[in-house]
Each structure stands twice: as structure tokens, then as C-alpha cells.
Amino acid sequence: MAKAKPVVAIVGRPNVGKSTIFNRVVGERVSIVEDTPGVTRDRIYSSAEWLNHDFNIIDTGGIDIGDEPFLEQIRQQAEVAIDEADVIIFMTNGREGVTSADEHVAKILYKSNKPVVLAVNKVDNPEMRDQIYDFYSLGFGEPYPISGSHGLGLGDLLDAAAEHFDKRETEDYGDEVIKFSLIGRPNVGKSSLVNALLGEDRVIVSNVAGTTRDAVDTPYKYDGQEYVIIDTAGMRKKGKVYESTEKYSVLRALRAIERSDVVLVLIDGEEGIIDQDKKIAGYAHDAGRAVIIVVNKWDAVEKDEKTMDKFEKSIRAHFQFLDYAPVVFVSALTKKRIHTLLPVINMASENHSMRVQSSILNEVVMDAVAMNPTPTDHGRRLKIFYATQVAVKPPTFVIFVNEPELMHFSYERFLENRIREAFGFEGTPIRLIARARK
Ligand code: GDP
Ligand code: GDP
């Protein structure tokens, strides 16, 4: 089943090296390191891998809190970590020793029940290792000496973090329950649509906490099918200061996406598509969730018989990577066409967990090859031996070949299209993995 990856958040006062470590762990320079403390980073969230662990990592230092005083900013960043993460890496600077700002962070982290791993950064050479003992005073046990510049000590640090991954409580919803979330920028109508779906004027109050985290889910049943609406940014914590920053609301959306089978990407029909919509939709696609594009506020749009077609065309142009996603037009306000939504959710969810028969799959693939010969490179031709479905949510296919490098993007795309034509898979991404036959 679609299961959320563990989330690791890095916290600490400015300039201790959080974004340097984030980049190291992520393995590419996704954020900008500068000498100025508190510079805005491009990216503060990424998936990462350590040994056999897949996880997501947040650089809380990149959450821009605005003009708040220094200690207040640190506090808010620490709270984001406490809210969002399964494990917190508390980062300090071995060259400067324990500071009062470190103690401030420590106090906030004590109060959370989250596991904390203490890292002492900028321990660039072994002689400096003696300086880490002071950090025991912060009360988080053994400090892990690391060097972001030299890439030292990261293995031990991540081992310590990963030890907490398996201790997470697992989700308690059965596989037959469809979990979905509504994502989209503020004011697009997420809360209104939830209420419209639930047929009430307010979000249901009998919530159950789904996980160890603070997420509040709304389970309900309709026409014999059980659903859970996963809480998203802007739905419940409205008004709180940390809802006000775009990056933070993206984070909350990401967590909801991770926990969902189906993601409804809401677009404001009145205002049209903006870049932020694309960013959010991109995450749903990357996470391998089923995606439905929902155009809300359709009541407020002046229309003739061509308007819907035109809008859909513009969506297709903006969201080319989501060519599999159905588009639904609704009004949460007037409840018009709301009833069209659940059948589409059911369909997308079904396709997201669809398994196909190997024999038919191979017939489709071999027919495709016969129709469009495999690519060659320097006289070597791609040979496809066998295809098999290895996973659902999303449907994932391994294609055994002679040399995986010969599988070009365009040919992969061609195979994907043939598979889609044969089996459907509307609403869900599918994944093709070329692997050398042993
Ligand atoms: P952040 O504000 O906590 O995210 O800190 P940055 O990652 O932006 O790093 C602040 C400064 O410390 C930058 O000039 C980095 O190059 C430097 N820095 C980061 N890690 C190390 C390290 O391991 N050793 C040394 N000597 N400098 C480091
Ligand atoms: P959220 O921030 O995404 O949860 O958005 P809300 O559900 O709070 O809605 C934001 C505003 O848009 C409110 O004033 C709603 O009344 C309005 N709104 C929501 N859905 C619709 C709709 O379908 N049509 C119109 N005209 N307004 C809507």
C-alpha cells in the first residue's frame, strides 16, 4: 500500500551548516549555500536514500518566516520539524561550542516526543573531536561529530536517525480504504470542497488521528466504499502563523500526498493556472500517486459551450506530465457536479492498484516492438526479453533487456503509451524500469 516515507528534519540556529548537510544527504546541490546566515533556499524538501532506507528530508532553515525576531524564527522552524518529522537532526557548530541559541532550540525539542539525534558540524578533522563533549550538556545523548564540508561522519549520523524509522507507528487503515487528499494553493476551495463532499457545513468533528503525527483524518463511507480524507495545508490549521508561508504550506501538502492513494489537485477556475499549481501537482506525480485535476469555482466562470474544452486544453498544455489525470469541473459553493467526483476517485484508485496478467502484458509489449523497432546506439540494438509487473500504487513494470542504457526516454514513452492503450490506467502514473537480464 502507499505508505508515507519517514521524514527527517534538520533544525538548528542559522549558519551551523544545515543546508550544507541537506545538500550532502540529497546528493545534489538543490539549495544555495551562502555565507550570509538565513539566506533563502531554493529547495527545502527532497527525497533521499541511505543504504536501504528511502526517506524525505527537510531543511527547516530554508523556511522563510519573515521579519520575526531571531529566536522566534528558530522556534517556528523547530515547531515545523516537530510537526512534520519522524526524526529530528538537531545541528550545532563544533567550532563555536554550545550557544544560548542552541539551548533555546534544545528546550523546544525536549517538549516534543520526537526522537532527536544531535549533530555537531564543522568537526573537519579528528583533532577537533574532543570539542564535542560539551554538547552532552544539551541533553540529547551522544553528539555525532560531522563535517559538511568534508562529508565526514554522515554515515553514523544517518544510521542513528534511521534506527528510529522502524519504530514508527503504522497506519491503521485497511487496503480497501481509499485515502485521498485535496491539495492546492490557499483559497482555491479545499475546505469548501471537503464540506461539500461530506454534505455538511463544516468539516466532520469525529476525527481520528491516523498516525503518530498531528494529522487529523476524516474517515467516511459512501455507497459501500470507505474513504479517508487526509488533512492538508490550509484546511485545519488556518490562521496559524506557520500557514502563512508558502514553503510551509507546500510541506504540509507534501505530507498529505505521501499518505494518499489519490490526490485531487485543485485549480481555481476563476483565476486559472499559476506556477504554484504546477509545483504542487509535480510532487503528486513524483510521489507516484493517482492524480485528478479538479477545477473548482466553475460557478463563477462565465461560460459558453466551448469554455470547458478550452480550459481543459489549457490544463493539458500546462500539465503535460499529467496527461493521465482526468479533469473534473465542480463548484464547491453550489455543489454542482460534486457527485461526479467520487466515481472518478474510485476509478483512479482502482487503476492505481491494478495488476495485469503477465501473459497479456508480454503480448502487448511484443506487439509494440513488432510495430516500432527498438532503438539502436552505435550498432547495438535494444533487445526486450520479458516484462513483468512488480508493484502497484503505482503500477510498476520491470522490462528485462540486454542493455538498460539502450532504453531511450522516447521508446520508454512509446511502451508506456501502448501499455496504457491496452489496459487503461487512467488517473494513475505508471513506471517502467529497464533492467539487464541476469
Ligand atoms: P545553515 O544556515 O545552518 O543552513 O548553514 P549553511 O549550510 O548555509 O552553512 C553556513 C556556513 O558554514 C557556510 O559558509 C558553509 O560553507 C559553512 N560550513 C558548512 N559545513 C561546514 C563544515 O563542515 N566545516 C566548515 N568549516 N564549514 C562548514
Ligand atoms: P481553501 O483555503 O483552499 O481551503 O479555500 P476555502 O474552502 O476556504 O475557500 C476560499 C474561498 O473561496 C471562500 O470564500 C469560499 O467561499 C470560496 N469558494 C470555495 N469554493 C467555491 C466555489 O465553488 N465557487 C465560488 N464562487 N467560491 C468558492
Coordinates of C-alpha atoms in Angstrom, one line a residue, residues 172-423:
D172 CA -4.3 1.6 10.7
Y173 CA -6.4 1.9 7.6
G174 CA -7.1 -1.2 5.6
D175 CA -6.1 -1.6 2.0
E176 CA -9.7 -1.4 0.8
V177 CA -10.0 2.1 2.2
I178 CA -9.3 4.8 -0.4
K179 CA -7.2 7.6 1.1
F180 CA -7.3 10.9 -0.7
S181 CA -6.3 14.5 -0.2
L182 CA -7.1 17.8 -1.7
I183 CA -4.2 20.0 -2.5
G184 CA -3.9 23.4 -3.9
R185 CA -2.9 26.9 -3.0
P186 CA -4.7 28.8 -0.3
N187 CA -8.3 29.9 -1.1
V188 CA -8.7 27.5 -4.0
G189 CA -11.6 25.9 -2.1
K190 CA -10.2 22.9 -0.4
S191 CA -12.2 23.2 2.8
S192 CA -15.3 24.1 0.9
L193 CA -15.0 21.0 -1.3
V194 CA -14.4 18.7 1.7
N195 CA -17.6 20.1 3.2
A196 CA -19.5 19.7 0.0
L197 CA -18.3 16.1 -0.3
L198 CA -19.3 15.3 3.3
G199 CA -22.6 17.0 2.8
E200 CA -22.2 19.2 5.8
D201 CA -21.5 22.8 6.5
R202 CA -18.4 22.0 8.4
V203 CA -15.6 19.5 8.5
I204 CA -16.6 16.4 10.4
V205 CA -15.6 16.6 14.1
S206 CA -15.3 13.0 14.9
N207 CA -11.8 12.8 13.6
V208 CA -9.3 10.1 14.3
A209 CA -5.7 10.6 14.4
G210 CA -4.3 8.4 11.7
T211 CA -0.7 8.4 12.6
T212 CA 1.8 9.3 15.2
R213 CA 1.8 12.7 13.8
D214 CA -0.7 15.5 14.3
A215 CA -2.5 14.8 11.1
V216 CA -6.2 14.7 11.5
D217 CA -8.0 12.5 9.1
T218 CA -11.7 12.3 8.2
P219 CA -13.0 8.8 7.5
Y220 CA -16.3 8.4 5.9
K221 CA -18.3 5.9 3.9
Y222 CA -20.4 6.4 0.8
D223 CA -22.2 3.8 -1.3
G224 CA -20.5 1.0 0.5
Q225 CA -17.0 2.4 -0.1
E226 CA -14.8 3.6 2.7
Y227 CA -12.7 6.7 2.3
V228 CA -10.4 8.8 4.4
I229 CA -9.8 12.4 3.6
I230 CA -6.2 13.3 4.6
D231 CA -5.8 16.7 6.1
T232 CA -3.9 19.2 4.0
A233 CA -2.4 22.7 4.4
G234 CA -5.0 25.4 4.9
M235 CA -7.7 23.0 5.9
R236 CA -7.4 23.0 9.7
K237 CA -4.5 24.9 11.0
K238 CA -5.9 28.0 9.3
G239 CA -4.7 31.3 10.7
K240 CA -1.7 29.9 12.5
V241 CA 1.4 31.8 11.7
Y242 CA 3.1 28.9 10.0
E243 CA 0.3 28.6 7.5
S244 CA 1.3 32.0 6.1
T245 CA 4.5 30.9 4.4
E246 CA 4.2 29.3 1.0
K247 CA 7.0 26.9 1.7
Y248 CA 5.4 25.6 4.8
S249 CA 2.1 25.1 3.1
V250 CA 3.8 23.1 0.4
L251 CA 5.4 20.9 3.1
R252 CA 2.0 20.1 4.6
A253 CA 0.7 19.3 1.1
L254 CA 3.6 17.0 0.6
R255 CA 3.0 15.1 3.7
A256 CA -0.7 14.7 2.7
I257 CA 0.4 13.5 -0.7
E258 CA 2.7 10.9 0.8
R259 CA -0.1 9.4 2.8
S260 CA -2.7 9.4 0.0
D261 CA -3.6 6.9 -2.7
V262 CA -5.4 9.6 -4.8
V263 CA -4.6 13.3 -4.9
L264 CA -7.1 15.9 -6.0
V265 CA -5.2 18.9 -7.4
L266 CA -7.5 21.8 -7.1
I267 CA -7.3 24.7 -9.5
D268 CA -9.3 27.9 -9.2
G269 CA -11.4 28.1 -12.3
E270 CA -11.9 31.8 -11.8
E271 CA -8.2 32.6 -11.6
G272 CA -6.7 30.0 -13.9
I273 CA -3.5 28.1 -13.6
I274 CA -0.4 29.5 -11.9
D275 CA 3.1 28.2 -11.3
Q276 CA 2.4 27.1 -7.8
D277 CA -0.3 24.8 -9.0
K278 CA 2.3 23.1 -11.2
K279 CA 4.8 22.7 -8.5
I280 CA 2.3 21.0 -6.2
A281 CA 0.9 18.8 -8.9
G282 CA 4.5 17.8 -9.8
Y283 CA 5.0 16.4 -6.3
A284 CA 1.9 14.3 -6.6
H285 CA 3.2 12.9 -9.8
D286 CA 6.7 12.3 -8.5
A287 CA 5.4 10.5 -5.4
G288 CA 3.6 8.1 -7.7
R289 CA 0.1 8.9 -6.5
A290 CA -3.1 8.8 -8.6
V291 CA -4.0 12.3 -9.7
I292 CA -7.2 14.0 -10.5
I293 CA -7.3 17.6 -11.6
V294 CA -10.3 19.4 -10.1
V295 CA -11.3 22.8 -11.5
N296 CA -13.3 24.4 -8.7
K297 CA -15.4 27.6 -8.6
W298 CA -16.8 26.7 -12.0
D299 CA -20.0 28.6 -11.0
A300 CA -18.0 31.8 -11.1
V301 CA -16.8 31.4 -14.6
E302 CA -18.7 33.0 -17.4
K303 CA -19.1 30.2 -20.0
D304 CA -20.4 29.1 -23.3
E305 CA -20.4 25.6 -24.7
K306 CA -16.7 25.8 -25.6
T307 CA -15.3 27.1 -22.2
M308 CA -14.8 23.7 -20.6
D309 CA -13.0 22.4 -23.6
K310 CA -10.8 25.4 -23.8
F311 CA -10.0 25.2 -20.1
E312 CA -9.1 21.5 -20.4
K313 CA -6.8 22.2 -23.3
S314 CA -5.0 24.8 -21.3
I315 CA -4.6 22.4 -18.4
R316 CA -3.2 19.8 -20.8
A317 CA -0.7 22.3 -22.1
H318 CA 0.4 23.3 -18.6
F319 CA 0.4 19.8 -17.0
Q320 CA 1.9 17.7 -19.8
F321 CA 3.4 15.3 -17.3
L322 CA -0.2 14.6 -16.0
D323 CA -1.7 13.5 -19.3
Y324 CA -3.2 10.5 -17.5
A325 CA -5.1 12.7 -15.0
P326 CA -8.8 13.1 -15.5
V327 CA -10.1 16.7 -15.3
V328 CA -13.3 17.3 -13.4
F329 CA -15.2 20.7 -13.2
V330 CA -17.1 21.4 -10.0
S331 CA -18.4 24.1 -7.7
A332 CA -18.0 23.5 -4.0
L333 CA -20.2 26.5 -3.4
T334 CA -23.3 25.5 -5.4
K335 CA -22.4 21.8 -5.1
K336 CA -22.9 21.5 -8.9
R337 CA -21.2 18.4 -10.3
I338 CA -19.9 17.4 -6.9
H339 CA -21.5 14.0 -7.5
T340 CA -19.2 13.4 -10.5
L341 CA -16.1 13.4 -8.2
L342 CA -16.4 10.1 -6.2
P343 CA -16.8 7.9 -9.3
V344 CA -13.6 9.4 -10.7
I345 CA -11.8 8.9 -7.4
N346 CA -12.9 5.3 -7.3
M347 CA -11.8 4.7 -10.9
A348 CA -8.3 6.3 -10.3
S349 CA -7.8 4.3 -7.1
E350 CA -8.7 1.1 -8.9
N351 CA -6.3 1.8 -11.7
H352 CA -3.6 2.8 -9.2
S353 CA -3.7 -0.7 -7.7
M354 CA -4.4 -2.6 -10.8
R355 CA -2.5 -5.7 -11.6
V356 CA -2.3 -7.1 -15.1
Q357 CA -1.6 -10.6 -16.3
S358 CA 2.0 -11.2 -17.3
S359 CA 1.0 -13.1 -20.4
I360 CA -1.2 -10.3 -21.7
L361 CA 1.4 -7.7 -20.7
N362 CA 4.1 -9.5 -22.8
E363 CA 1.8 -9.8 -25.7
V364 CA 1.3 -6.1 -25.6
V365 CA 5.0 -5.4 -25.3
M366 CA 5.9 -7.7 -28.1
D367 CA 3.3 -6.3 -30.4
A368 CA 4.6 -2.9 -29.6
V369 CA 8.2 -4.0 -30.5
A370 CA 6.9 -5.5 -33.8
M371 CA 5.2 -2.3 -34.7
N372 CA 8.1 0.1 -33.8
P373 CA 11.5 -1.5 -33.7
T374 CA 13.7 -1.0 -30.7
P375 CA 16.3 1.8 -30.8
T376 CA 20.0 1.2 -31.6
D377 CA 23.1 3.0 -30.5
H378 CA 26.5 2.6 -32.2
G379 CA 25.3 -0.6 -33.8
R380 CA 23.9 -2.1 -30.6
R381 CA 20.2 -2.7 -30.6
L382 CA 18.0 -2.8 -27.5
K383 CA 16.5 -6.3 -27.0
I384 CA 13.5 -6.8 -24.9
F385 CA 13.2 -10.2 -23.4
Y386 CA 10.3 -10.1 -20.9
A387 CA 8.1 -7.7 -18.9
T388 CA 6.6 -8.2 -15.6
Q389 CA 4.6 -6.1 -13.1
V390 CA 6.5 -5.8 -9.9
A391 CA 4.3 -3.4 -7.9
V392 CA 1.1 -1.5 -7.6
K393 CA 0.4 2.0 -6.3
P394 CA 1.6 3.0 -8.8
P395 CA 1.7 0.1 -11.2
T396 CA 5.4 -0.6 -11.8
F397 CA 6.8 -2.8 -14.6
V398 CA 10.2 -4.2 -14.9
I399 CA 11.3 -4.8 -18.5
F400 CA 14.2 -7.2 -18.9
V401 CA 16.5 -6.1 -21.6
N402 CA 20.0 -6.8 -22.9
E403 CA 21.4 -3.3 -22.0
P404 CA 19.3 -0.8 -20.0
E405 CA 21.2 2.2 -21.3
L406 CA 19.7 1.5 -24.8
M407 CA 16.2 2.1 -23.5
H408 CA 15.8 5.7 -24.6
F409 CA 13.2 8.0 -23.0
S410 CA 11.2 8.2 -26.2
Y411 CA 11.0 4.5 -26.5
E412 CA 10.0 4.1 -22.9
R413 CA 7.3 6.6 -23.5
F414 CA 6.1 4.7 -26.5
L415 CA 5.9 1.5 -24.5
E416 CA 4.1 3.3 -21.7
N417 CA 1.5 4.6 -24.2
R418 CA 1.0 1.1 -25.6
I419 CA 0.5 -0.3 -22.2
R420 CA -1.9 2.4 -21.4
E421 CA -3.9 1.8 -24.5
A422 CA -4.1 -1.9 -23.7
F423 CA -5.0 -1.7 -20.0

